[in-house]
Short mmCIF file of C-alpha atoms in Angstrom, two decimals:
data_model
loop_
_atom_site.label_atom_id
_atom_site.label_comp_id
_atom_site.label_asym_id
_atom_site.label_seq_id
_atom_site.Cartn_x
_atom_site.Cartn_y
_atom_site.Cartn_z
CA UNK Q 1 107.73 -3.19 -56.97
CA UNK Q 2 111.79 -4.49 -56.61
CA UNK Q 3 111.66 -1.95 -53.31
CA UNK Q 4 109.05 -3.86 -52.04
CA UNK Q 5 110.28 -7.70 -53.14
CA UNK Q 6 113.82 -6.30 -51.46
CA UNK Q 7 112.00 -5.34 -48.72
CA UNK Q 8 110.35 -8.46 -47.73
CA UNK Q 9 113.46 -10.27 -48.79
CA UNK Q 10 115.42 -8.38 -45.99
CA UNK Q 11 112.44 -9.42 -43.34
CA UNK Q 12 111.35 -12.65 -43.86
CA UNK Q 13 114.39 -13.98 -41.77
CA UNK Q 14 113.30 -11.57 -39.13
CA UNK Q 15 109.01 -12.68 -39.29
CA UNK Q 16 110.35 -16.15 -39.62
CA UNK Q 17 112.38 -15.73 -36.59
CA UNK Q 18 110.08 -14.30 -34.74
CA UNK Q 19 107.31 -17.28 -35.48
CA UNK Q 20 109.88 -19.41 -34.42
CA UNK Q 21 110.35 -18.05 -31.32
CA UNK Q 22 107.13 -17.65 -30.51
CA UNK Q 23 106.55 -21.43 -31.00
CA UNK Q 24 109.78 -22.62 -28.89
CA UNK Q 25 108.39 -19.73 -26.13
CA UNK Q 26 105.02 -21.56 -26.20
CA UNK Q 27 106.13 -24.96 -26.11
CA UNK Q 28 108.79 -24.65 -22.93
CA UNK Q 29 106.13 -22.87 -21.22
CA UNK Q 30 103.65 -25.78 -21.81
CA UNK Q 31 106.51 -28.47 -20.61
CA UNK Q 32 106.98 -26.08 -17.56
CA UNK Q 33 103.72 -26.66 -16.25
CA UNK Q 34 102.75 -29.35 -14.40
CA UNK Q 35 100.19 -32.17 -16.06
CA UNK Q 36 96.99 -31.87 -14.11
CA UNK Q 37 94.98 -33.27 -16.40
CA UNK Q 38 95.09 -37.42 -16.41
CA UNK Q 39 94.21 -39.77 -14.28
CA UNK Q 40 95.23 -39.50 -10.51
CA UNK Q 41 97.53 -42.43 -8.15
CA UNK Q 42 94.84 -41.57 -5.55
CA UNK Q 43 92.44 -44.51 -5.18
CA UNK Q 44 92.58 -47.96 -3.62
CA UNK Q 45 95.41 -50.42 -5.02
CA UNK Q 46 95.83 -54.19 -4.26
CA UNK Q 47 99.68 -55.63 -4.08
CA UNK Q 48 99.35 -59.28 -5.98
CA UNK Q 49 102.09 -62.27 -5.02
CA UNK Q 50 101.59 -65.65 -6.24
CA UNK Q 51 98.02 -64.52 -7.52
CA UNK Q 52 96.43 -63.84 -4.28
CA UNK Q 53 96.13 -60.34 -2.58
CA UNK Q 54 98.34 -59.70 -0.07
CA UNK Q 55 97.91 -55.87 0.67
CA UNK Q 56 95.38 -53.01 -0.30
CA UNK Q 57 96.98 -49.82 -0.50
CA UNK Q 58 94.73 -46.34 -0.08
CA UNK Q 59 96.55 -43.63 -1.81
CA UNK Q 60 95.35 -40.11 -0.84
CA UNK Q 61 95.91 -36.32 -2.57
CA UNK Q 62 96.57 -33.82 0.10
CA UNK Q 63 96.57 -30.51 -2.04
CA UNK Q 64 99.15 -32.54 -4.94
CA UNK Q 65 101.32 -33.89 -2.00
CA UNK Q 66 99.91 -37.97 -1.50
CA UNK Q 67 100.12 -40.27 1.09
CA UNK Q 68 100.08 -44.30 1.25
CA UNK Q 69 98.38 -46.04 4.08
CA UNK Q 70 98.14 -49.68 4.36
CA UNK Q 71 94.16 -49.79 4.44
CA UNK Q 72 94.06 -53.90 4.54
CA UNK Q 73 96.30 -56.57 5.52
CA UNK Q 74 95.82 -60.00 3.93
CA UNK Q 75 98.06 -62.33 6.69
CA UNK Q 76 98.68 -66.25 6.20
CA UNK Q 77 97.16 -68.62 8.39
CA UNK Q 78 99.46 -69.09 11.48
CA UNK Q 79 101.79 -65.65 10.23
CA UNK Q 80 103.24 -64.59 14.04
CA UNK Q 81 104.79 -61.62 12.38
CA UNK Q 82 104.63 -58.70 14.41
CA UNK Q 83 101.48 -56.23 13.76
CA UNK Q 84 103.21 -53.02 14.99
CA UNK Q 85 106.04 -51.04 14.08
CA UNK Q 86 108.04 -51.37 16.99
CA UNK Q 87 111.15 -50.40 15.68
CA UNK Q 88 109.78 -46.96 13.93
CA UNK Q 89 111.75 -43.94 15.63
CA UNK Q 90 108.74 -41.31 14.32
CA UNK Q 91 105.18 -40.62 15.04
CA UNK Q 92 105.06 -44.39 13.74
CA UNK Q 93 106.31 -46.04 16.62
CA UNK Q 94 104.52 -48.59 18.06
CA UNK Q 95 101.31 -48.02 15.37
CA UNK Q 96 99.61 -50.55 13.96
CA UNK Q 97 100.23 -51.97 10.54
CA UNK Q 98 96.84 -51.72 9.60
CA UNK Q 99 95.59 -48.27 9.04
CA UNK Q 100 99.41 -46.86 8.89
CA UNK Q 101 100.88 -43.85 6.34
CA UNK Q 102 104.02 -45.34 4.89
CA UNK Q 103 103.98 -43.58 2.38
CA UNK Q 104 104.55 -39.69 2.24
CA UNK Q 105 105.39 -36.65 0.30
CA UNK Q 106 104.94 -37.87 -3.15
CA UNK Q 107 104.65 -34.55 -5.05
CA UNK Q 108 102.97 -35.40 -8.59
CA UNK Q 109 104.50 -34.46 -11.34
CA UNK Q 110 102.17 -35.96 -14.32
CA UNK Q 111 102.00 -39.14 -14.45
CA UNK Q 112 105.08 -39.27 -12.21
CA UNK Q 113 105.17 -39.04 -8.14
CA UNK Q 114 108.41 -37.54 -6.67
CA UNK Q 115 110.68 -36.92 -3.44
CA UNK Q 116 108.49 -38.79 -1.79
CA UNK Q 117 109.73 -41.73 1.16
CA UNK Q 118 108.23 -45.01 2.02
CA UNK Q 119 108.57 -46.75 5.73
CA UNK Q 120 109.66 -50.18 5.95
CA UNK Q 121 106.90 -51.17 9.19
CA UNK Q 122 109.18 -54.79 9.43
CA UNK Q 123 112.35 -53.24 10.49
CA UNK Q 124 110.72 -48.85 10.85
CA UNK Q 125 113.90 -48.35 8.04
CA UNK Q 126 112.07 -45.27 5.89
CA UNK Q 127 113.61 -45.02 2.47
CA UNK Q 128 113.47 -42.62 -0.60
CA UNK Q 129 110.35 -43.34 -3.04
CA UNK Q 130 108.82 -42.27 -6.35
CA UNK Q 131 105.67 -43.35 -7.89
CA UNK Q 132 104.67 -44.05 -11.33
CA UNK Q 133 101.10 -44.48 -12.73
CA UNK Q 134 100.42 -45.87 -16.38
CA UNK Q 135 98.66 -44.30 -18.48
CA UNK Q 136 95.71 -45.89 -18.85
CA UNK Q 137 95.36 -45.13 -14.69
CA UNK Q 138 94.95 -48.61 -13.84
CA UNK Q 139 98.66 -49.84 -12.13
CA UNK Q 140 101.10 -48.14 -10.32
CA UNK Q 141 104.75 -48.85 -9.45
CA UNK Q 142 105.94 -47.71 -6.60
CA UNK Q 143 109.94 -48.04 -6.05
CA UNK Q 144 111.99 -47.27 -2.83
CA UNK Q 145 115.51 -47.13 -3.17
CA UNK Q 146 118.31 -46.29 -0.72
CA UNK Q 147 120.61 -42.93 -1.83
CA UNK Q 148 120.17 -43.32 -6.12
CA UNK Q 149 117.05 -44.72 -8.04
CA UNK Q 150 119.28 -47.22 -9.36
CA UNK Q 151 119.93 -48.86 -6.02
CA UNK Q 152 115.89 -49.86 -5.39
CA UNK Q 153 113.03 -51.89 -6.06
CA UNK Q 154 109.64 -51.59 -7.92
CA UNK Q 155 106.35 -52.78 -6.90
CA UNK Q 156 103.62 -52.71 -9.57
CA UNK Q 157 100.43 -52.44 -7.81
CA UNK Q 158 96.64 -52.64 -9.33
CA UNK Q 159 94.16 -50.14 -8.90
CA UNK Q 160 90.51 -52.06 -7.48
CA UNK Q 161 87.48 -50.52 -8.20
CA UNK Q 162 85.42 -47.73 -6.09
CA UNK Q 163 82.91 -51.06 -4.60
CA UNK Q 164 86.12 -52.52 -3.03
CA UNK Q 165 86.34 -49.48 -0.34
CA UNK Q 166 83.59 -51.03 0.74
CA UNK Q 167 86.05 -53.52 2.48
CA UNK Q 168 87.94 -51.03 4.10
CA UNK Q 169 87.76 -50.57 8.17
CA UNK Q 170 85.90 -47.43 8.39
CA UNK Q 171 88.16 -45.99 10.70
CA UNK Q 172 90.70 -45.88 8.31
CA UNK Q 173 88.17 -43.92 6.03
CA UNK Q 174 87.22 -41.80 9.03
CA UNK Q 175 91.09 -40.67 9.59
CA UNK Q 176 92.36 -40.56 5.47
CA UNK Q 177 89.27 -39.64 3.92
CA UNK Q 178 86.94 -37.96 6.53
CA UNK Q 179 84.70 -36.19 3.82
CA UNK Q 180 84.23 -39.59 2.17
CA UNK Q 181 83.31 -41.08 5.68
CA UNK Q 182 80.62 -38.17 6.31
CA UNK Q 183 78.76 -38.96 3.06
CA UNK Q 184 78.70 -42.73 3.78
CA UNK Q 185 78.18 -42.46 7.15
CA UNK Q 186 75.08 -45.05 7.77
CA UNK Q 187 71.79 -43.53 9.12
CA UNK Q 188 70.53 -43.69 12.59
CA UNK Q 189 68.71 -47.36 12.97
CA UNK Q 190 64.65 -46.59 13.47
CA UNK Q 191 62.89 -46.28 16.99
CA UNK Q 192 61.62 -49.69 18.04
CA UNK Q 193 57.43 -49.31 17.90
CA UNK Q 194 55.77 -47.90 20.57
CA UNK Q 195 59.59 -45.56 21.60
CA UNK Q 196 60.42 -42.46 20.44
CA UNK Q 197 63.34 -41.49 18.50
CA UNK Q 198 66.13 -39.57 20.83
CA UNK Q 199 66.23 -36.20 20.03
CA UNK Q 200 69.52 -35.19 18.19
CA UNK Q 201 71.95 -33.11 19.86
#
């Protein structure tokens, strides 16, 4: 009976040990991987100023890499401001503003959108960007900043519901969301009486 008490004496540090391990081993691993579960920055998003929308965002998963396009502009009576980037050196220049991707590369990590860059369409000036959602998935502050995060700016933007893509110019849905597009895509209107319908091609 001692034999055995000595025995177990002389491994618990070694089971213990090993537990521990085992715990630390399955805990790193867990932190390792990336949070899919949660709810996703991809969705429509309305920038607020002075209480009155002035810009809906759509925010679109490519694979876990997501993209910003400014789906619909909200501009003051009499604003002259110009409606194209004319000063964007990329595949930008000379776009529209409405219906543009200025935002790109956001690589989600959680809650928590990374490396990503946002274009400036006023002056084409593209700057580093990160994304964070809350998490209750219903805002989402986006902050550019130029060289460290410290040197930047947040925007806190709110997500709209799934009626208000509604709104959006369906050529923007057609480009950014073209599976979307195909399953709202409105039927053919009816043959006026006495006409046949044209045969589909």
């Amino acid at each position: 009976m001692r034999n055995v008490r000595s025995r177990w004496r002389l491994m618990l540090p070694l089971v213990l040990g090993c537990v521990a391990l085992s715990i630390a081993g399955a805990l790193s691993a867990q932190a390792a991987e990336p949070a899919a579960a949660g709810p996703s920055a991809a969705g429509l998003w309305q920038k607020v100023e002075d209480g009155e929308p002035v810009l809906y965002v759509l925010v679109v998963d490519h694979n876990g890499i997501f993209e910003g396009v400014m789906a619909k502009l909200f501009p003051k009576p009499g604003d002259s401001s110009a409606s194209v980037c004319s000063k964007c050196t990329d595949d930008r220049k000379d776009a529209p503003w409405l219906g543009i991707s200025f935002i790109r590369d956001m690589k989600r990590n959680g809650l928590k959108y990374e490396d990503g860059n946002v274009l400036d369409p006023r002056d084409g000036k593209i700057y580093s960007a990160k994304m964070t959602l809350s998490a209750d998935g219903q805002t989402l502050t986006m902050r550019g900043y130029l060289g460290i995060s410290l040197l930047g700016k947040d925007e806190t933007w709110y997500r709209l519901p799934d009626t208000a893509m509604a709104t959006i110019d369906p050529a923007i849905i057609a480009k950014y969301l073209p599976a979307q597009a195909a399953v709202v895509k409105p039927p053919a209107p009816p043959a006026a009486p006495g006409k046949k319908a044209a045969p589909a091609h």
